[in-house]
Amino acid sequence: ILSHINGVAIFGRQFKTIEQAVALAYWARVKQIIAYANTQNQNGVYYPVFGIGDGFELIASALANQTNIFKNFTNNLSNHVLQVQKNTRMFSLFPTYLLNHLESTPVFNFNNPYGLDLTSFQKNSALSGILNIAAYSVDDKNNKFISAMEGISLPYYLVQFRPQNNLFEWNHANYNHDFNSELSSSLLVDFFVNETRRNMNNFTSLNTEDTYLIYRYNFTFINVTYPRVYFFSNTAWGFI
């Protein structure tokens, strides 16, 4: 499927708390995707990747080739303001008033006790040689952690927070649904969609495309937070 699509968005949920064998298998797949994206970009094919939430950790770990670069941060389960760095591509669609909103209002929910501190990032040449810091935040003890990164030259974009929560989840009191916060979420998504438009991959036919669509699978209702959950057998992973 990777050769047919225009980019990859990698999510994740509680990566460090699920069964180790499952977590390692998922990480191995992420490494496979990143290796493919690296090859494509090196060969002149623009291939963007977007990591969200635990996808931030998975991609960073794959690029750094180690999983122990993250640390615990105080109250990293809540919302935080962002200190956006100058001249970042990821936030290039944001007008000044929205950047000010991100720096003054805790717009995005992180919901993750782990984070990447600036020192660990700078010491890891495999990571800092590929990515730049796009934004950072601070925890309750004023410790800085990286909240967004982007490729120096590669079209890789990672956010530790979860921008989709503002738009689609309404059963949490700390998810911001004001106009500026929802617009901020939309602009991040719009930016990545614009990145994927630079890739010309496609399916050879509608029938071929249909074989890869999620609608071929049945979902299971779990709870009101995640009403549609898909369970796959080990053999289903072969589509990558």
Coordinates of C-alpha atoms in Angstrom, one line a residue:
I1 CA 0.0 0.0 0.0
L2 CA 2.9 2.4 0.7
S3 CA 3.6 2.7 -3.0
H4 CA 0.1 3.8 -3.8
I5 CA -0.6 6.4 -1.1
N6 CA 0.7 10.0 -0.9
G7 CA 2.0 9.9 2.7
V8 CA 1.5 8.3 6.0
A9 CA 0.0 9.6 9.3
I10 CA 1.0 7.5 12.3
F11 CA -1.0 7.5 15.5
G12 CA -0.8 5.4 18.6
R13 CA -2.5 5.0 21.9
Q14 CA -0.6 4.2 25.2
F15 CA 2.2 2.6 23.2
K16 CA 4.2 1.9 26.4
T17 CA 1.4 0.2 28.3
I18 CA 0.2 -2.4 25.8
E19 CA 1.6 -5.9 25.6
Q20 CA 5.3 -5.9 24.9
A21 CA 5.1 -8.3 21.9
V22 CA 2.4 -6.2 20.3
A23 CA 4.2 -2.9 21.0
L24 CA 7.4 -4.3 19.5
A25 CA 5.6 -5.6 16.4
Y26 CA 3.9 -2.2 15.9
W27 CA 7.3 -0.4 16.3
A28 CA 8.8 -2.7 13.8
R29 CA 6.1 -1.8 11.3
V30 CA 6.7 1.9 12.0
K31 CA 10.4 1.4 11.3
Q32 CA 9.5 -0.3 8.1
I33 CA 7.4 2.7 7.1
I34 CA 10.1 5.2 8.0
A35 CA 12.7 3.2 6.0
Y36 CA 10.4 3.2 3.0
A37 CA 9.8 7.0 3.4
N38 CA 13.6 7.6 3.7
T39 CA 14.3 5.7 0.5
Q40 CA 11.5 7.5 -1.4
N41 CA 12.7 10.9 -0.3
Q42 CA 16.3 10.0 -1.1
N43 CA 15.2 9.0 -4.6
G44 CA 13.5 12.3 -5.2
V45 CA 9.9 11.1 -4.4
Y46 CA 8.4 13.5 -2.0
Y47 CA 6.9 11.3 0.8
P48 CA 5.6 13.1 3.9
V49 CA 5.0 11.4 7.3
F50 CA 3.0 12.9 10.2
G51 CA 3.3 11.5 13.7
I52 CA 0.6 12.3 16.2
G53 CA 0.6 11.6 19.9
D54 CA 2.3 8.2 20.4
G55 CA 3.2 8.5 16.7
F56 CA 5.6 11.2 17.8
E57 CA 7.3 8.7 20.1
L58 CA 7.3 5.9 17.5
I59 CA 8.8 7.9 14.7
A60 CA 11.4 9.6 16.9
S61 CA 12.4 6.2 18.3
A62 CA 12.6 4.7 14.8
L63 CA 14.8 7.6 13.6
A64 CA 17.0 7.5 16.8
N65 CA 17.0 3.6 16.7
Q66 CA 16.3 3.4 20.4
T67 CA 13.2 3.4 22.6
N68 CA 14.6 4.8 25.8
I69 CA 15.0 8.5 24.9
F70 CA 11.8 9.6 26.6
K71 CA 11.3 10.7 30.2
N72 CA 8.4 11.1 32.6
F73 CA 7.1 14.7 32.9
T74 CA 4.8 16.2 35.5
N75 CA 1.2 16.5 34.6
N76 CA 1.9 15.8 30.9
L77 CA -1.6 14.4 30.7
S78 CA -3.2 17.8 30.4
N79 CA -3.1 20.7 28.0
H80 CA -0.1 22.9 27.5
V81 CA 0.8 26.1 25.7
L82 CA 3.3 25.9 22.8
Q83 CA 6.3 28.0 22.3
V84 CA 6.5 27.9 18.5
Q85 CA 9.9 28.4 17.0
K86 CA 10.4 30.9 14.2
N87 CA 10.3 29.9 10.5
T88 CA 8.8 26.4 11.1
R89 CA 7.1 24.9 8.1
M90 CA 4.5 23.1 10.2
F91 CA 3.0 26.3 11.6
S92 CA 3.5 28.3 8.4
L93 CA -0.3 28.5 7.8
F94 CA -0.9 30.1 11.2
P95 CA -1.4 33.9 11.2
T96 CA 0.2 35.9 14.0
Y97 CA -2.9 36.0 16.2
L98 CA -3.2 32.2 16.1
L99 CA 0.4 31.8 17.0
N100 CA -0.2 34.1 19.9
H101 CA -3.2 32.0 20.9
L102 CA -1.0 28.8 21.0
E103 CA 1.5 30.6 23.2
S104 CA -1.1 32.0 25.6
T105 CA -3.8 29.3 25.7
P106 CA -3.3 25.6 26.5
V107 CA -5.0 24.6 23.2
F108 CA -3.9 21.0 22.7
N109 CA -4.2 18.0 24.9
F110 CA -1.1 15.8 25.3
N111 CA -2.5 12.8 27.3
N112 CA 0.9 11.2 27.6
P113 CA 3.2 11.1 30.7
Y114 CA 6.3 10.8 28.5
G115 CA 8.2 13.5 26.7
L116 CA 11.5 14.2 25.0
D117 CA 13.7 16.8 26.8
L118 CA 15.9 19.1 24.9
T119 CA 19.2 17.7 26.2
S120 CA 18.3 14.1 25.1
F121 CA 17.4 15.4 21.7
Q122 CA 20.6 17.3 21.2
K123 CA 22.8 14.4 22.4
N124 CA 21.2 12.0 19.9
S125 CA 22.9 12.9 16.6
A126 CA 20.7 10.4 14.7
L127 CA 17.7 12.4 15.8
S128 CA 18.9 16.0 15.9
G129 CA 20.7 15.4 12.5
I130 CA 17.3 14.8 10.9
L131 CA 14.8 16.9 12.8
N132 CA 14.5 20.4 14.1
I133 CA 12.5 21.5 17.2
A134 CA 9.3 23.2 15.9
A135 CA 7.8 23.9 19.4
Y136 CA 8.3 23.1 23.0
S137 CA 6.2 23.2 26.2
V138 CA 6.9 23.1 29.9
D139 CA 5.4 20.9 32.6
D140 CA 4.2 21.9 36.1
K141 CA 7.8 22.0 37.4
N142 CA 8.9 24.2 34.5
N143 CA 10.8 21.4 32.8
K144 CA 11.0 21.9 29.0
F145 CA 9.9 19.1 26.7
I146 CA 9.6 19.0 22.9
S147 CA 6.0 19.2 21.7
A148 CA 6.6 19.4 17.9
M149 CA 9.5 18.5 15.5
E150 CA 9.9 18.7 11.8
G151 CA 12.5 17.4 9.3
I152 CA 15.4 19.6 8.5
S153 CA 15.1 18.7 4.8
L154 CA 12.8 15.6 4.9
P155 CA 9.0 16.1 5.0
Y156 CA 8.6 14.6 8.5
Y157 CA 6.3 16.2 11.1
L158 CA 5.8 15.1 14.7
V159 CA 3.5 16.5 17.4
Q160 CA 3.4 15.1 20.9
F161 CA -0.1 16.5 21.4
R162 CA -3.4 15.3 19.8
P163 CA -4.9 18.0 17.5
Q164 CA -7.8 15.8 16.5
N165 CA -9.3 15.9 20.0
N166 CA -10.4 19.5 19.6
L167 CA -12.4 18.6 16.5
F168 CA -13.9 15.2 17.2
E169 CA -14.1 14.5 21.0
W170 CA -16.7 16.2 23.0
N171 CA -16.9 14.1 26.3
H172 CA -13.8 15.7 27.9
A173 CA -14.0 19.0 29.7
N174 CA -10.4 19.9 29.0
Y175 CA -10.6 19.7 25.2
N176 CA -10.9 23.2 23.7
H177 CA -13.7 23.7 21.2
D178 CA -13.4 27.5 20.8
F179 CA -13.1 28.8 17.3
N180 CA -9.3 29.6 17.5
S181 CA -8.5 26.2 19.0
E182 CA -10.4 24.3 16.4
L183 CA -9.0 26.4 13.6
S184 CA -5.5 25.6 15.0
S185 CA -6.2 21.9 14.7
S186 CA -7.6 22.3 11.2
L187 CA -4.6 24.2 10.0
L188 CA -2.1 21.5 11.2
V189 CA -4.1 18.9 9.3
D190 CA -4.5 21.2 6.2
F191 CA -0.7 21.7 6.2
F192 CA -0.1 17.9 6.1
V193 CA -2.7 17.4 3.4
N194 CA -1.0 20.1 1.3
E195 CA 2.3 18.1 1.8
T196 CA 0.7 14.9 0.5
R197 CA -0.4 16.8 -2.6
R198 CA 3.2 17.0 -3.6
N199 CA 3.3 13.2 -4.0
M200 CA 1.9 11.7 -7.2
N201 CA 1.3 8.1 -6.1
N202 CA -2.1 6.6 -6.9
F203 CA -4.0 3.4 -7.3
T204 CA -4.2 1.9 -10.7
S205 CA -8.0 1.4 -10.5
L206 CA -10.9 2.0 -8.1
N207 CA -11.1 -1.8 -7.6
T208 CA -7.5 -1.9 -6.5
E209 CA -8.1 1.0 -4.1
D210 CA -11.2 -0.7 -2.7
T211 CA -9.1 -3.7 -1.6
Y212 CA -7.2 -1.5 0.8
L213 CA -10.0 0.6 2.3
I214 CA -11.0 0.3 6.0
Y215 CA -14.6 -0.2 5.0
R216 CA -13.9 -3.8 4.1
Y217 CA -13.5 -4.6 7.8
N218 CA -16.1 -4.7 10.5
F219 CA -15.7 -2.5 13.5
T220 CA -16.5 -3.2 17.2
F221 CA -18.3 -0.8 19.5
I222 CA -16.2 -0.4 22.7
N223 CA -17.4 2.7 24.5
V224 CA -18.6 6.3 23.8
T225 CA -15.0 7.6 23.7
Y226 CA -13.9 5.3 21.0
P227 CA -17.1 3.9 19.4
R228 CA -15.5 2.2 16.4
V229 CA -12.5 -0.1 17.1
Y230 CA -11.0 -2.4 14.5
F231 CA -9.4 -5.7 15.4
F232 CA -7.0 -7.3 13.0
S233 CA -5.4 -10.7 12.9
N234 CA -1.6 -11.0 12.5
T235 CA -2.1 -11.9 8.8
A236 CA -3.8 -8.5 8.2
W237 CA -0.5 -6.7 8.7
G238 CA 0.8 -8.0 5.5
F239 CA -0.9 -5.3 3.5
I240 CA 2.0 -2.8 4.2

